[in-house]
CSV table of C-alpha atoms and ligand atoms in Angstrom, one decimal:
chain,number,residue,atom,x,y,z
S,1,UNK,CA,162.5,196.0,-67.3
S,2,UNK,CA,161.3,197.4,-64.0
S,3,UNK,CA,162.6,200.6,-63.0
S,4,UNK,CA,163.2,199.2,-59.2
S,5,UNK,CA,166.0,197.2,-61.3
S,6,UNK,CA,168.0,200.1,-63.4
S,7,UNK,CA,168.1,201.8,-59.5
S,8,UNK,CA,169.6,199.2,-57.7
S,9,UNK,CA,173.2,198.2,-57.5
S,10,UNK,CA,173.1,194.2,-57.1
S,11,UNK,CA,176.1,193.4,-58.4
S,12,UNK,CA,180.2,193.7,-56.8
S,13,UNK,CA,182.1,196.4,-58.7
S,14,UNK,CA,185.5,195.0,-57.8
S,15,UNK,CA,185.2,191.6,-60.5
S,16,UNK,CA,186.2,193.3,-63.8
S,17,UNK,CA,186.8,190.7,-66.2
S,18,UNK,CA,189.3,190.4,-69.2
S,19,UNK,CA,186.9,190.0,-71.9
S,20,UNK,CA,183.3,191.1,-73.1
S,21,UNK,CA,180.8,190.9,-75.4
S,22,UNK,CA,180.8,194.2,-78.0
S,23,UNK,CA,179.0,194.6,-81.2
S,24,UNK,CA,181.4,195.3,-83.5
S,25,UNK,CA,181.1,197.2,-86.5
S,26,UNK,CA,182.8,195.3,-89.3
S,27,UNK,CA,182.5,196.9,-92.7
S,28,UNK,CA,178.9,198.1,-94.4
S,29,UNK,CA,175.7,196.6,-93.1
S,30,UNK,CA,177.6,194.2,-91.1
S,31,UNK,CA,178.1,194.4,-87.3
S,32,UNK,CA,178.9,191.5,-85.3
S,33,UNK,CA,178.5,190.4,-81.2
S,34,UNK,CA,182.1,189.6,-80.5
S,35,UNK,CA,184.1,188.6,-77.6
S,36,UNK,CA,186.6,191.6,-77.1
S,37,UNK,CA,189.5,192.7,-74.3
S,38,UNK,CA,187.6,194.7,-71.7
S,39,UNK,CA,189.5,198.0,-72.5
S,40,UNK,CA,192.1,199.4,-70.0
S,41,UNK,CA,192.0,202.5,-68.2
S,42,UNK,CA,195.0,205.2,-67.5
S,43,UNK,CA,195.5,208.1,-64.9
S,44,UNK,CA,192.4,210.1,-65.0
S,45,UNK,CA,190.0,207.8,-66.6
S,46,UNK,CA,187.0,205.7,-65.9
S,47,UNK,CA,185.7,202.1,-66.9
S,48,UNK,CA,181.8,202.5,-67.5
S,49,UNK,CA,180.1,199.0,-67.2
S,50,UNK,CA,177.1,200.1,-69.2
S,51,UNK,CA,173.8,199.8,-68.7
S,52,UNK,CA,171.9,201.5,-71.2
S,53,UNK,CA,172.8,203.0,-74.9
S,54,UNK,CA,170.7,204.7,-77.1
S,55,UNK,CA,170.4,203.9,-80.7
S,56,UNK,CA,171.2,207.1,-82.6
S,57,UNK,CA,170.5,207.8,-86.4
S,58,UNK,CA,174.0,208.9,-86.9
S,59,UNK,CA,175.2,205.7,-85.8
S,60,UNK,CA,172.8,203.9,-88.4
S,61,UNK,CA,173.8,206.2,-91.2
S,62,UNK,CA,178.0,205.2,-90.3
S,63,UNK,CA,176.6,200.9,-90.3
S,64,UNK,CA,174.7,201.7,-93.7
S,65,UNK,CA,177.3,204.3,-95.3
S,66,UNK,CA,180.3,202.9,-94.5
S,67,UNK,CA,181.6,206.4,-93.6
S,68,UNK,CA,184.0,205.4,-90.9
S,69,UNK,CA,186.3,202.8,-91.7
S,70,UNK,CA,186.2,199.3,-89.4
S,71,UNK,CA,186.1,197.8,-86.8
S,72,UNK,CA,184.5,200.3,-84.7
S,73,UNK,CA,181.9,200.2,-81.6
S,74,UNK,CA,179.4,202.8,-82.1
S,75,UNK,CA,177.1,203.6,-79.4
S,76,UNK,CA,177.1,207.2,-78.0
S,77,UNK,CA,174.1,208.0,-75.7
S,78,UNK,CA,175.4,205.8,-72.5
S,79,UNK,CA,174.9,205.0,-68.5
S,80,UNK,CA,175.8,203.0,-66.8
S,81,UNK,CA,177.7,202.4,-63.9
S,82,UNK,CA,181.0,203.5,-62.4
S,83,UNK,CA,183.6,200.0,-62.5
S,84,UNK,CA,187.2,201.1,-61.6
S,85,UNK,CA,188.3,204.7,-62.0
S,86,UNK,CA,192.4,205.5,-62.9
S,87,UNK,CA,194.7,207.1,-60.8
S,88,UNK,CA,193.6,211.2,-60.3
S,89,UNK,CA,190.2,210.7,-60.7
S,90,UNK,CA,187.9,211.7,-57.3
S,91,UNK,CA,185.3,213.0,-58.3
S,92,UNK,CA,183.6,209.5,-58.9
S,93,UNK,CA,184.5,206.3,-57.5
S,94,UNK,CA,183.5,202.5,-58.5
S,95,UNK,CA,179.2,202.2,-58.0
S,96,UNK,CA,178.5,205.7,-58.8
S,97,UNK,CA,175.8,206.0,-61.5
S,98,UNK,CA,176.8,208.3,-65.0
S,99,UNK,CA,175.4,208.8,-68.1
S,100,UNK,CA,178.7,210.6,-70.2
S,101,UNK,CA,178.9,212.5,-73.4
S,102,UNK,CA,181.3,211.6,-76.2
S,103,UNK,CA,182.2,214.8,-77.6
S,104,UNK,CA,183.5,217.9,-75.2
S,105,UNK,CA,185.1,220.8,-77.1
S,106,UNK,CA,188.2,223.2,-76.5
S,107,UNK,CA,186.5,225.9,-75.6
S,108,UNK,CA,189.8,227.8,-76.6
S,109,UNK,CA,189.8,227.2,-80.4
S,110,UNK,CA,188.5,229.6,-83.7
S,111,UNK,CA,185.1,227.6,-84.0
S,112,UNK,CA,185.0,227.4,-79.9
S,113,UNK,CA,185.4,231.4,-79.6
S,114,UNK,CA,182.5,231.5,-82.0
S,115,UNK,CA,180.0,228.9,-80.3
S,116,UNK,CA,180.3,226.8,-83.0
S,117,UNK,CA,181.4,223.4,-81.0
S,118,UNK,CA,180.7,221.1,-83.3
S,119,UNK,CA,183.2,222.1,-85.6
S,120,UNK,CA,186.0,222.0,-82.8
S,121,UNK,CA,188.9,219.8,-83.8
S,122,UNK,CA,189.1,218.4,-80.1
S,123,UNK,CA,185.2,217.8,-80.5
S,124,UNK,CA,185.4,215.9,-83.1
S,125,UNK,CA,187.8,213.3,-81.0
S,126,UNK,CA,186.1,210.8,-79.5
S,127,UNK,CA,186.5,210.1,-76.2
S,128,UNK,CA,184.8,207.1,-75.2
S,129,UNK,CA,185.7,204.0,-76.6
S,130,UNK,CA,184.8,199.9,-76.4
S,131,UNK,CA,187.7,199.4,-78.4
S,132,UNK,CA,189.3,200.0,-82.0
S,133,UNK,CA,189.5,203.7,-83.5
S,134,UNK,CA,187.5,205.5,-80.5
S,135,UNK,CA,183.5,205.4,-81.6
S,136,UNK,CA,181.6,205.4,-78.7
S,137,UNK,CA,181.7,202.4,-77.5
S,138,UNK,CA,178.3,201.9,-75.8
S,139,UNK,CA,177.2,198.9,-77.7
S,140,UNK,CA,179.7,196.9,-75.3
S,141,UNK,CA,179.5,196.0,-71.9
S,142,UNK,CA,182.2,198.1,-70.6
S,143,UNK,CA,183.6,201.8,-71.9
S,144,UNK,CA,186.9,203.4,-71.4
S,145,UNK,CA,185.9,207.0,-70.7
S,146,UNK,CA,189.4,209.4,-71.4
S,147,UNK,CA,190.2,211.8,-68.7
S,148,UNK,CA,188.7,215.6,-70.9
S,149,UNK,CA,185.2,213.2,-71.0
S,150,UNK,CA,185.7,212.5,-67.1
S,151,UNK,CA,186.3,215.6,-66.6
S,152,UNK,CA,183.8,217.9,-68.3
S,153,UNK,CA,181.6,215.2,-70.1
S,154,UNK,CA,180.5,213.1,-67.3
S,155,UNK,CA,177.8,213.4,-65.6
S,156,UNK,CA,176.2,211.9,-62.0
S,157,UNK,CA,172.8,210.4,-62.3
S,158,UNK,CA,170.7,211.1,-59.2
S,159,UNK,CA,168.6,209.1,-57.2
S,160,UNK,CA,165.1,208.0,-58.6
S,161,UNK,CA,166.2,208.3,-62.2
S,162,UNK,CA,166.6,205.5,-64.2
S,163,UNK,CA,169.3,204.7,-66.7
S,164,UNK,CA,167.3,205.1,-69.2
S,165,UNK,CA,165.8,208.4,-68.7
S,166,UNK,CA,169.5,209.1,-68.2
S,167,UNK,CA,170.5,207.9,-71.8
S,168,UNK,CA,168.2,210.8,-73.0
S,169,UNK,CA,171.1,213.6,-72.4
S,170,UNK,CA,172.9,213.9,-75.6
S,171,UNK,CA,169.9,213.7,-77.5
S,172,UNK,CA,167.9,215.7,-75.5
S,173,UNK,CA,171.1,218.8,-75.7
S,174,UNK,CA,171.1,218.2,-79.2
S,175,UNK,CA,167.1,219.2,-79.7
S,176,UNK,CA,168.0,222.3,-77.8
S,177,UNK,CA,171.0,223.5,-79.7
S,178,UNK,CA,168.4,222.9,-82.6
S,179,UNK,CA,165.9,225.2,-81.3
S,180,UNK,CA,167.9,227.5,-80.2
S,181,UNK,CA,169.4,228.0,-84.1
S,182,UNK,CA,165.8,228.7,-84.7
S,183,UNK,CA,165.6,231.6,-82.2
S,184,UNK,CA,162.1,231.6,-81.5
S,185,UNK,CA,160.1,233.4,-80.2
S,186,UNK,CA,157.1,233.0,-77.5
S,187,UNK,CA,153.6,232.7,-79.5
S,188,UNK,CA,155.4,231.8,-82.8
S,189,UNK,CA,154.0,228.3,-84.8
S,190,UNK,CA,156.2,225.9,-85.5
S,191,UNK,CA,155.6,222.9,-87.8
S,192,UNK,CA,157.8,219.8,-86.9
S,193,UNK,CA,158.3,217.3,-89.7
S,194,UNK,CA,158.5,213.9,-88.3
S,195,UNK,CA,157.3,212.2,-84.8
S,196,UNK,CA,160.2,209.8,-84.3
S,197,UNK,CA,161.8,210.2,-80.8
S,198,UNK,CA,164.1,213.2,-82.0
S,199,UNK,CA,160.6,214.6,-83.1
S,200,UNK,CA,159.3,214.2,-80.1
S,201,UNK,CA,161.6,215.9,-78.0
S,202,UNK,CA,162.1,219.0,-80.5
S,203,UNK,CA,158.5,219.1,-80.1
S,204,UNK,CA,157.9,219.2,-76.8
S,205,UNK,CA,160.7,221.8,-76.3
S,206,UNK,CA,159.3,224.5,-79.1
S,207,UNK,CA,156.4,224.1,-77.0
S,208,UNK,CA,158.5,225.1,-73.7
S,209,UNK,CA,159.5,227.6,-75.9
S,210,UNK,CA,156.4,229.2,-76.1
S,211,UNK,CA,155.6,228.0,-79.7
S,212,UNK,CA,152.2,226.9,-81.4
S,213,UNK,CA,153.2,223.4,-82.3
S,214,UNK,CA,151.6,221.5,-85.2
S,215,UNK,CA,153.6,217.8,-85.4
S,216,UNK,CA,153.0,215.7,-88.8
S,217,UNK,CA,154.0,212.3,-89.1
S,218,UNK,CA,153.0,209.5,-91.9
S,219,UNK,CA,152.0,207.0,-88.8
S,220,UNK,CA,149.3,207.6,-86.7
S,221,UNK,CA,150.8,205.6,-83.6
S,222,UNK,CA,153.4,208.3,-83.6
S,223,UNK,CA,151.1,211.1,-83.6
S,224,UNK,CA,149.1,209.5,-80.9
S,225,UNK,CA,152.1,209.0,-78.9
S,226,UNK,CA,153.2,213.0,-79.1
S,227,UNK,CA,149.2,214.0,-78.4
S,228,UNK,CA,150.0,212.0,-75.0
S,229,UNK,CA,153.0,214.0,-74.4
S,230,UNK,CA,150.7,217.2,-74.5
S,231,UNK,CA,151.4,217.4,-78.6
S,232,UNK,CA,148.0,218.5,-79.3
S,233,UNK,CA,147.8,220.0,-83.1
S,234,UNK,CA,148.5,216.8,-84.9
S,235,UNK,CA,148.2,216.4,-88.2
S,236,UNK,CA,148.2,213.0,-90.2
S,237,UNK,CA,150.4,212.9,-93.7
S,238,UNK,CA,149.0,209.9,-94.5
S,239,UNK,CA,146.4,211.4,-95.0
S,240,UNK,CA,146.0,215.4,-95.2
S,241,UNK,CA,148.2,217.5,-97.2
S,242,UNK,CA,150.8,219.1,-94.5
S,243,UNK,CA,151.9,222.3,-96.4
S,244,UNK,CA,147.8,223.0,-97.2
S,245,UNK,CA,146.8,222.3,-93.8
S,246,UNK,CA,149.5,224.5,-91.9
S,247,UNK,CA,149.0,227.0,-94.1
S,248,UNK,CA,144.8,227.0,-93.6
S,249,UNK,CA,146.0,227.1,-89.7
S,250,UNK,CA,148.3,230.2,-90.2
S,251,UNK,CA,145.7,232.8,-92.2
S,252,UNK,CA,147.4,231.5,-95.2
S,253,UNK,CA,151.2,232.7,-94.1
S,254,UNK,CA,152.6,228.8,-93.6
S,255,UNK,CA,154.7,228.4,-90.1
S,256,UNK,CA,157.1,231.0,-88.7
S,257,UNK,CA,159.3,228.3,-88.8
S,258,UNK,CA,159.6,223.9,-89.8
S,259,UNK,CA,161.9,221.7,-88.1
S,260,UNK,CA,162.7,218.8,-90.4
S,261,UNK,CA,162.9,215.8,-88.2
S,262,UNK,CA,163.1,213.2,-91.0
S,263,UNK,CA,165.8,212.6,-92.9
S,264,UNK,CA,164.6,212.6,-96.8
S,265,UNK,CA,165.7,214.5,-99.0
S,266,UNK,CA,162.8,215.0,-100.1
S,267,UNK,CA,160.9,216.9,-97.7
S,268,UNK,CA,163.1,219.9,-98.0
S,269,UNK,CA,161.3,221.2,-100.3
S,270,UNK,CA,157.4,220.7,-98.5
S,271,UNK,CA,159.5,222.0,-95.3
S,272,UNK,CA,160.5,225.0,-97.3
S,273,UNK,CA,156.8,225.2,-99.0
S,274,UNK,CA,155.2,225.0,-95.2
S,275,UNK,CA,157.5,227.7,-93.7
S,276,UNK,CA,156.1,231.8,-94.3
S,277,UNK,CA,157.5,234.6,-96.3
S,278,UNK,CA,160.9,235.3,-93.7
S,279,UNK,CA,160.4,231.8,-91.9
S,280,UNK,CA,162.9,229.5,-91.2
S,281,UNK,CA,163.5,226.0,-91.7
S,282,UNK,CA,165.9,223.8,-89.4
S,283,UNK,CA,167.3,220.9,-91.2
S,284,UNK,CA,168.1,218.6,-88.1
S,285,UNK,CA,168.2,215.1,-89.9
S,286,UNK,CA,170.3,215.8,-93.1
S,287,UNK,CA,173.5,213.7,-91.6
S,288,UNK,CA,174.7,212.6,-95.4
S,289,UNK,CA,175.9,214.4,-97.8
S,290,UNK,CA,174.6,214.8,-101.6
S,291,UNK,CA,172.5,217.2,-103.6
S,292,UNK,CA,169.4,218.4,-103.4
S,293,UNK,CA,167.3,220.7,-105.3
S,294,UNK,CA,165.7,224.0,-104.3
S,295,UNK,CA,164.0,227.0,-105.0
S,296,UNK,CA,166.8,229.7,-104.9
S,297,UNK,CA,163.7,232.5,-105.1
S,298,UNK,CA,162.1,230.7,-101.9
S,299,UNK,CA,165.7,232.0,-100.2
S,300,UNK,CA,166.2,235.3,-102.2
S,301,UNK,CA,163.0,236.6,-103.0
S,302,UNK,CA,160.6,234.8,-100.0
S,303,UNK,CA,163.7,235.1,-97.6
S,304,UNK,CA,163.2,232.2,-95.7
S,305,UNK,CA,166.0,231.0,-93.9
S,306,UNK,CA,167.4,227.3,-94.2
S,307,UNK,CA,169.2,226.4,-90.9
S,308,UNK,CA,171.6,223.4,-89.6
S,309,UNK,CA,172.3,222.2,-86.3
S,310,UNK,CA,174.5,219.3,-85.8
S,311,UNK,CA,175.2,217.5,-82.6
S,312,UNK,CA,175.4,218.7,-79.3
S,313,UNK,CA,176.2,222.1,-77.4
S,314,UNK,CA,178.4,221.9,-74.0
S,315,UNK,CA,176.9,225.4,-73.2
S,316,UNK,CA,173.5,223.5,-73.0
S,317,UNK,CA,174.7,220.7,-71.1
S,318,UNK,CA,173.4,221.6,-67.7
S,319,UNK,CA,170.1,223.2,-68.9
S,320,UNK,CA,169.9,219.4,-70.8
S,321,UNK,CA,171.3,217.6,-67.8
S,322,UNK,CA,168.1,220.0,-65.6
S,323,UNK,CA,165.6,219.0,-67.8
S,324,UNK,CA,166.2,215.1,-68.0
S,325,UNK,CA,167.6,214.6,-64.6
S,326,UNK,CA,164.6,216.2,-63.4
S,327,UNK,CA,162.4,214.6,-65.7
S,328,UNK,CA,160.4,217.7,-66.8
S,329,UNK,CA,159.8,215.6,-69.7
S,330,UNK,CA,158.9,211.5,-69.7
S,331,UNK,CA,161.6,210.3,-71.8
S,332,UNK,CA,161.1,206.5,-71.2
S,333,UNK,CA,158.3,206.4,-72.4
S,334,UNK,CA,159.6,207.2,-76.0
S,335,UNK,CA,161.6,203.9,-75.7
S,336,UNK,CA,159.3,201.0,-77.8
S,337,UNK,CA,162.4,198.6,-77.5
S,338,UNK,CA,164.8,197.0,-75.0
S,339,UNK,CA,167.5,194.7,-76.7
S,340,UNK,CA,169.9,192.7,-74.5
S,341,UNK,CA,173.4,193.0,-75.9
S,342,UNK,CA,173.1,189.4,-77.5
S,343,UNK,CA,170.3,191.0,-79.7
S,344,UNK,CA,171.9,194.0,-80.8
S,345,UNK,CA,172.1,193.2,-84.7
S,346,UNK,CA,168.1,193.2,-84.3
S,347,UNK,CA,168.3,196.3,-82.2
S,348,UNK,CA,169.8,197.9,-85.3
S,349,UNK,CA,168.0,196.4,-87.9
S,350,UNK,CA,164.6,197.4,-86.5
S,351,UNK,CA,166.1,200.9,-85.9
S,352,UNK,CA,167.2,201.0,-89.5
S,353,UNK,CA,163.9,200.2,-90.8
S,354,UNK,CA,161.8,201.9,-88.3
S,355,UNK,CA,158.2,200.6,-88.1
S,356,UNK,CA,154.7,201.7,-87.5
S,357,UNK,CA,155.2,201.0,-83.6
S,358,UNK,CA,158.9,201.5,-83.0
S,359,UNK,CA,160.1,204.6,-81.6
S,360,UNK,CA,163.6,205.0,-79.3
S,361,UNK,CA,165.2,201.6,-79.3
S,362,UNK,CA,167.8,201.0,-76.8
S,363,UNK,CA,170.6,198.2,-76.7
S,364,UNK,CA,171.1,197.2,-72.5
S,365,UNK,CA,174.2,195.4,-71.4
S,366,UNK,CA,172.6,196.0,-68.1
S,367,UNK,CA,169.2,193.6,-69.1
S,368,UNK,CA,171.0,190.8,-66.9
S,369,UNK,CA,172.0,192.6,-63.8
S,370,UNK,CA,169.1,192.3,-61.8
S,371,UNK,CA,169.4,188.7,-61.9
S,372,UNK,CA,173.2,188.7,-61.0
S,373,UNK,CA,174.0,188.4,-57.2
T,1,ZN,ZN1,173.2,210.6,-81.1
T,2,ZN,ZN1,187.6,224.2,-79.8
């Protein structure tokens, strides 16, 4: 889709209709394009006819896991457009162009007091929903958006960025709540583990950071696309040994510190391998729970660090909102699909079994609008 037509407005706000299309999550490996009640809206809160919405791995891991009982509709890194706003709300009016979080913490609570958001009871609410038990909601054409998201979790999109770029937000926050567990510092080299989009982004900011950045992916298309986001030290799993060749870069130390951006298992322990004596390694894809082996002596005796970080941080949302809204980094171009919301089981499936050439794939209500008038 052109840009032109994510930036222009062609369509009446004032027609809301009763019904829409949503794809609904109905139990394990099934979700279905349904016709369901446009959701209503009550004092304080916002109907977002959306436009764009990330596909996230977390929501694959709930379709494939069947961690969250159904019907739900997922969907959690949205813009769109402002429809109808409730009574109270005035700080955004029907036309206005959003992209909104999901999640906005207390601020007031044990886990809040100690910067850990993500563990905040009221974070863990959702407050956007299409529908059903509140999930998101982005894979829909429209989104209630409850009055604590409206009012701390929405944010304007200015002019001259597109929807898309927009969507970026919530993932782009949660790459910098990841680096920042990783506290490092200027001139430090960092291995990331794993060029999908999330890869990409963590990347990109280590190197902000100040960070020597060596990226490893098993696809060379992904490589090539981080080298062309300034990503120079690539290096190929395919076909080089990753722990052997950081460490050869490194006088034989391994990286300050690894960021696994992949979600197996099974790298934890090369991650750990690759980091130095005192390095750390940041688990950022290790959603599901289970059991892993690992070297207790690689913690006790090497004291490397392991790290989490989970989901995003409302004391980065600015500095995220900054960064994308001013495009300091070419998000788009991380996008390899655009499904209308009639293709949205393929959207999945192809995010679920990620290929050679697929990166960020979006789902877009919003394909259509251009040609509505
Ligand atoms: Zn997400
Ligand atoms: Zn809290």
């Amino acid at each position: 889709m052109a840009i032109a037509d994510q930036l222009a407005i062609p369509h009446p706000t004032s027609s809301i209709p009763a019904n829409m299309l949503a794809a609904v999550y109905r139990g394990v490996n099934d979700v279905r394009l349904e016709t369901v009640p446009v959701p209503q809206i009550g004092d304080g809160e916002i109907l977002l006819r959306v436009h764009t919405c990330g596909v996230c791995g977390t929501d694959l891991k709930k379709i494939a896991t069947g961690s969250h009982s159904a019907p739900r509709i997922f969907g959690h890194e949205t813009s769109g457009e402002v429809a109808a706003v409730g009574r109270n709300v005035s700080q955004f009016g029907p036309g206005d162009r959003v992209v909104v979080f999901h999640h906005i913490p207390c601020r007031e609570c044990y886990y809040c007091r100690h910067q850990t958001f993500a563990q905040c009871p009221t974070y863990k609410k959702v407050g956007c929903t299409a529908g059903f038990e509140p999930s998101g909601g982005g894979f829909a054409e429209y989104v209630r958006v409850m009055d604590w998201i409206v009012e701390q979790g929405t944010v304007r999109i200015p002019a001259g960025v597109s929807f898309e770029q927009a969507c970026f937000v919530e993932p782009v926050n949660t790459c910098m709540k990841g680096i920042d567990a990783l506290r490092l510092q200027p001139g430090e080299t960092i291995l990331v583990i794993g060029q999908g989009p999330i890869g990409i982004i963590l990347s990109v900011l280590a190197q902000k950071a100040g960070a020597t950045v060596i990226t490893s992916d098993l696809y060379a298309e992904r490589l090539k696309i981080a080298k062309s986001l300034g990503l120079e030290k690539t290096v190929d799993a395919s076909e080089r040994d990753v722990v052997k060749t950081v460490r050869e870069k490194t006088e034989g130390r391994g990286a300050d510190a690894v960021i696994l951006a992949v979600g197996s298992n099974g790298l934890i322990r090369p991650a750990m391998d690759a980091a130095r004596p005192g390095g750390r390694v940041l688990l950022f894809a290790q959603t599901q729970r289970g059991e892993v082996t690992i070297d207790p002596a690689s913690v006790c005796v090497d004291e490397k660090s392991l790290v989490g970080s989970y989901s995003a941080s409302v004391d980065l949302q600015e500095q995220s909102v900054r960064f994308v809204m001013n495009r300091e980094m070419d998000l788009e171009r991380l996008i390899s699909h655009r499904f209308p919301l009639l293709e949205s089981a393929r959207a999945l499936e192809l995010a679920a079994n990620p290929q050679p050439s697929s990166m960020k794939i979006v789902i877009q209500p919003g394909a259509a609008w251009s040609r509505e008038k």
